[in-house]
Amino acid sequence: MSRLILSLDNQMLAEYNMTKERFTIGRLPENDLRIDNVAVSGHHCLVINILNDSFVEDLKSTNGTYVNGKLIKKHALQHGDVITIGHHQLRFVDIQSNDLEDHGLTQTMVLTPNTSTKHSPIATNTNNDVNLPHINTAIPQPAKLQVLSGAFSGRELELKKTLTTLGRPGVQVAAISRRADGFFIIHVDSGTPDDYPLVNGQPIGQQARKLANNDVIQLAGVKIGFFEN
C-alpha cells in the first residue's frame, strides 16, 4: 500500500491512496489528481503501480517532473521520494518500507558488451545509479546471476539484496526484485521507447515477470543466466 501526499509551501493539501495501476496527474479535470495551476501541464505525469513497485513518468510536460530535485523522464519510486510538479510537491509514502532492514541499499550490475573495456561489470551496495523502490524482504530460495556473453562472461553475482539493478544507463536498465514468492524482473528505462529486456527470447513488456531457474535474460546486448541454488 502506498500513497501520495500533496503539499504547497510545506502545507499539506491532500492525501491520495495509490489503489489504481495508472494514476494520472495534471491540470485538466480528467486526471486522477488535478493540480489547477498554470505551471502544471494538462497531462503532466503518470504514476504506474505494478505489484509492489511504483514508477513516475513525465508525460512530456512543459516544465518537467522532478524527483528529489532532479529532472526525470521515468523514475522508480522509493519511500520518502519528493515529486515536484510546478510549485507543488508530492511525497511518496510506502508503508511497507518501514519494515526494511537494508533501507536505501541495493545491488547494481553495470553491463557492457564491449570486450575492450577495463571496468568490471559488477559493483555492489550502491544506490547512486538508478533509484528503485523497496520491496518486502521475506526470504525466497537463494539465487544468482551469471554473465553468459561479452567481456565478463562467467562473472557471477549473488542476489542477496532486495533489489538488483542491471544494465547500462541510457541504453537499457532493468531491476530484479527479491520477494517472498521469488525473483521478478522489471523494465526500468531504455534509450529507445518500448525497448524491453528479453527473457528466453521474449520481451518482458511493462509488467513484472517472475524468473524461473535457468532463464536467460538479454539486456543491453549482454546475456545473463538466472540460477536458483
Coordinates of C-alpha atoms in Angstrom, one line a residue:
M1 CA 0.0 0.0 0.0
S2 CA 1.4 3.4 -1.0
R3 CA 0.1 7.0 -1.1
L4 CA 0.9 10.4 -2.3
I5 CA 0.7 13.5 -0.1
L6 CA 0.2 16.8 -1.9
S7 CA 1.6 20.0 -0.4
L8 CA 2.2 23.6 -1.3
D9 CA 4.7 25.8 0.6
N10 CA 5.1 23.0 3.2
Q11 CA 1.4 23.0 3.9
M12 CA -0.4 19.6 3.4
L13 CA -3.3 19.9 0.9
A14 CA -4.5 16.3 0.3
E15 CA -3.6 12.6 0.6
Y16 CA -4.2 10.0 -2.2
N17 CA -4.1 6.2 -1.8
M18 CA -2.5 4.5 -4.7
T19 CA -5.1 1.8 -5.5
K20 CA -5.0 2.1 -9.3
E21 CA -2.5 0.7 -11.7
R22 CA -2.3 4.0 -13.6
F23 CA -2.6 7.3 -11.7
T24 CA -2.5 10.5 -13.8
I25 CA -1.5 13.9 -12.5
G26 CA -2.1 17.2 -14.4
R27 CA -4.1 20.4 -14.7
L28 CA -7.1 19.0 -16.7
P29 CA -10.2 17.7 -14.9
E30 CA -9.9 14.2 -16.2
N31 CA -6.7 13.5 -14.2
D32 CA -6.9 11.3 -11.1
L33 CA -5.0 14.1 -9.3
R34 CA -5.8 17.6 -10.6
I35 CA -3.5 20.5 -9.8
D36 CA -5.1 23.6 -11.2
N37 CA -2.0 25.8 -11.7
V38 CA -0.5 27.3 -14.9
A39 CA 2.9 25.7 -14.1
V40 CA 1.3 22.3 -14.4
S41 CA 0.7 20.8 -17.9
G42 CA -2.7 19.4 -18.8
H43 CA -1.4 15.8 -18.5
H44 CA 1.8 16.3 -16.6
C45 CA 3.0 12.9 -15.3
L46 CA 1.8 9.4 -14.6
V47 CA 2.4 7.1 -11.7
I48 CA 2.4 3.4 -12.6
N49 CA 1.8 0.7 -9.9
I50 CA 2.9 -2.8 -10.8
L51 CA 2.5 -5.3 -8.0
N52 CA 4.7 -3.8 -5.2
D53 CA 6.5 -1.4 -7.5
S54 CA 5.7 2.2 -8.3
F55 CA 7.1 4.4 -11.1
V56 CA 6.6 8.0 -12.0
E57 CA 6.9 9.0 -15.7
D58 CA 6.9 12.5 -17.1
L59 CA 4.4 13.0 -20.0
K60 CA 6.4 15.5 -22.0
S61 CA 5.3 18.3 -19.7
T62 CA 6.3 21.9 -20.3
N63 CA 8.1 22.5 -17.0
G64 CA 9.2 18.9 -16.4
T65 CA 8.8 16.5 -13.5
Y66 CA 11.4 16.4 -10.7
V67 CA 12.1 13.8 -8.1
N68 CA 14.3 14.9 -5.1
G69 CA 15.3 17.9 -7.1
K70 CA 16.4 16.1 -10.2
L71 CA 14.7 16.3 -13.6
I72 CA 13.4 12.8 -14.6
K73 CA 11.8 11.1 -17.5
K74 CA 11.0 7.9 -15.6
H75 CA 11.8 7.1 -12.0
A76 CA 11.2 4.1 -9.8
L77 CA 9.9 5.5 -6.6
Q78 CA 11.3 4.9 -3.1
H79 CA 9.6 5.6 0.2
G80 CA 10.1 9.3 1.0
D81 CA 10.7 10.5 -2.6
V82 CA 9.5 14.0 -3.2
I83 CA 8.0 14.7 -6.7
T84 CA 7.9 18.3 -7.7
I85 CA 5.3 19.4 -10.2
G86 CA 5.3 23.2 -10.8
H87 CA 5.1 24.8 -7.4
H88 CA 3.5 21.7 -5.7
Q89 CA 5.2 18.8 -4.1
L90 CA 4.1 15.1 -3.8
R91 CA 5.7 12.9 -1.2
F92 CA 5.6 9.2 -2.0
V93 CA 4.9 7.1 1.1
D94 CA 5.4 3.3 1.0
I95 CA 4.0 1.9 4.2
Q96 CA 5.8 -1.5 3.9
S97 CA 9.2 0.2 3.5
N98 CA 9.4 0.8 7.3
D99 CA 10.0 -2.9 7.7
L100 CA 13.2 -3.0 5.7
E101 CA 16.4 -3.6 7.4
D102 CA 18.6 -2.5 4.5
H103 CA 16.8 0.8 3.8
G104 CA 18.3 2.5 0.8
L105 CA 20.7 -0.3 -0.1
T106 CA 20.6 -2.1 -3.5
Q107 CA 23.0 -4.0 -5.7
T108 CA 24.0 -2.8 -9.1
M109 CA 25.4 -4.7 -12.1
V110 CA 26.5 -2.5 -14.9
L111 CA 26.8 -4.4 -18.1
T112 CA 29.0 -3.8 -21.1
P113 CA 29.2 -5.8 -24.3
N114 CA 32.4 -4.1 -25.3
T115 CA 35.3 -6.6 -25.0
S116 CA 37.9 -3.8 -24.8
T117 CA 36.6 -2.2 -21.6
K118 CA 38.7 -2.4 -18.5
H119 CA 35.9 -2.0 -16.0
S120 CA 34.3 -4.8 -14.1
P121 CA 30.5 -5.1 -14.7
I122 CA 29.8 -5.7 -11.1
A123 CA 29.5 -3.0 -8.4
T124 CA 27.6 -3.8 -5.2
N125 CA 26.0 -1.9 -2.4
T126 CA 25.3 1.3 -4.2
N127 CA 22.2 3.4 -4.6
N128 CA 23.6 6.1 -7.0
D129 CA 22.9 4.6 -10.4
V130 CA 19.1 4.1 -10.5
N131 CA 16.6 4.9 -7.8
L132 CA 14.4 1.9 -7.1
P133 CA 11.5 1.1 -4.8
H134 CA 11.8 -1.0 -1.7
I135 CA 10.2 -4.4 -1.6
N136 CA 9.2 -6.7 1.3
T137 CA 12.3 -8.7 2.3
A138 CA 10.8 -12.1 3.0
I139 CA 13.3 -14.8 2.0
P140 CA 12.9 -16.8 -1.2
Q141 CA 15.2 -19.5 -2.4
P142 CA 18.8 -18.4 -2.9
A143 CA 19.7 -17.3 -6.5
K144 CA 22.5 -15.8 -8.5
L145 CA 23.1 -14.2 -11.9
Q146 CA 25.9 -15.3 -14.3
V147 CA 27.1 -13.3 -17.3
L148 CA 26.9 -15.6 -20.3
S149 CA 28.3 -13.3 -23.1
G150 CA 30.6 -10.3 -23.6
A151 CA 33.8 -9.3 -21.9
F152 CA 32.9 -10.6 -18.5
S153 CA 31.4 -13.9 -19.4
G154 CA 31.4 -16.2 -16.3
R155 CA 31.2 -13.4 -13.7
E156 CA 28.6 -14.1 -11.0
L157 CA 26.5 -12.0 -8.7
E158 CA 24.6 -13.4 -5.7
L159 CA 21.1 -11.9 -5.4
K160 CA 21.3 -11.1 -1.7
K161 CA 19.7 -7.6 -1.6
T162 CA 16.1 -6.5 -2.0
L163 CA 16.8 -5.0 -5.4
T164 CA 19.5 -5.6 -8.1
T165 CA 19.9 -3.1 -10.9
L166 CA 21.0 -4.4 -14.3
G167 CA 22.1 -2.7 -17.5
R168 CA 23.6 0.4 -18.9
P169 CA 22.0 3.8 -18.2
G170 CA 20.9 5.4 -21.4
V171 CA 20.8 2.1 -23.2
Q172 CA 18.7 -0.4 -21.2
V173 CA 18.1 -0.7 -17.5
A174 CA 16.1 -3.4 -15.6
A175 CA 15.8 -4.4 -11.9
I176 CA 15.3 -7.7 -10.2
S177 CA 13.3 -7.6 -7.0
R178 CA 13.6 -10.2 -4.3
R179 CA 10.2 -11.1 -2.9
A180 CA 8.6 -13.7 -0.7
D181 CA 7.3 -15.7 -3.8
G182 CA 10.5 -15.5 -5.9
F183 CA 12.5 -13.1 -8.0
F184 CA 10.9 -10.7 -10.5
I185 CA 12.5 -8.7 -13.4
I186 CA 11.1 -5.3 -14.1
H187 CA 11.9 -2.9 -17.0
V188 CA 13.1 0.5 -15.7
D189 CA 14.3 2.5 -18.6
S190 CA 15.8 2.3 -22.1
G191 CA 17.3 4.7 -24.7
T192 CA 14.6 3.6 -27.2
P193 CA 10.9 3.6 -26.3
D194 CA 9.4 0.1 -25.7
D195 CA 12.8 -1.5 -25.9
Y196 CA 12.2 -4.1 -23.3
P197 CA 14.7 -6.7 -21.9
L198 CA 14.2 -10.3 -23.2
V199 CA 13.7 -13.4 -21.1
N200 CA 14.2 -16.6 -23.1
G201 CA 14.0 -14.5 -26.3
Q202 CA 10.6 -12.8 -25.4
P203 CA 10.2 -9.1 -24.4
I204 CA 9.0 -8.8 -20.8
G205 CA 6.9 -5.7 -21.5
Q206 CA 5.8 -3.3 -18.8
Q207 CA 4.7 -5.9 -16.3
A208 CA 7.0 -7.5 -13.7
R209 CA 7.9 -11.1 -14.8
K210 CA 8.7 -13.9 -12.4
L211 CA 12.0 -15.6 -13.1
A212 CA 12.5 -19.4 -13.2
N213 CA 15.6 -21.4 -12.8
N214 CA 17.9 -21.3 -15.9
D215 CA 16.1 -18.4 -17.5
V216 CA 18.3 -16.4 -19.9
I217 CA 18.0 -12.6 -19.7
Q218 CA 19.1 -10.4 -22.6
L219 CA 19.8 -6.8 -21.6
A220 CA 21.9 -4.1 -23.1
G221 CA 23.5 -6.5 -25.5
V222 CA 24.5 -9.0 -22.8
K223 CA 23.1 -12.4 -22.0
I224 CA 22.7 -13.2 -18.3
G225 CA 21.7 -16.6 -16.7
F226 CA 19.4 -16.7 -13.7
F227 CA 20.1 -19.7 -11.4
E228 CA 18.4 -20.8 -8.2
N229 CA 20.8 -22.5 -5.8

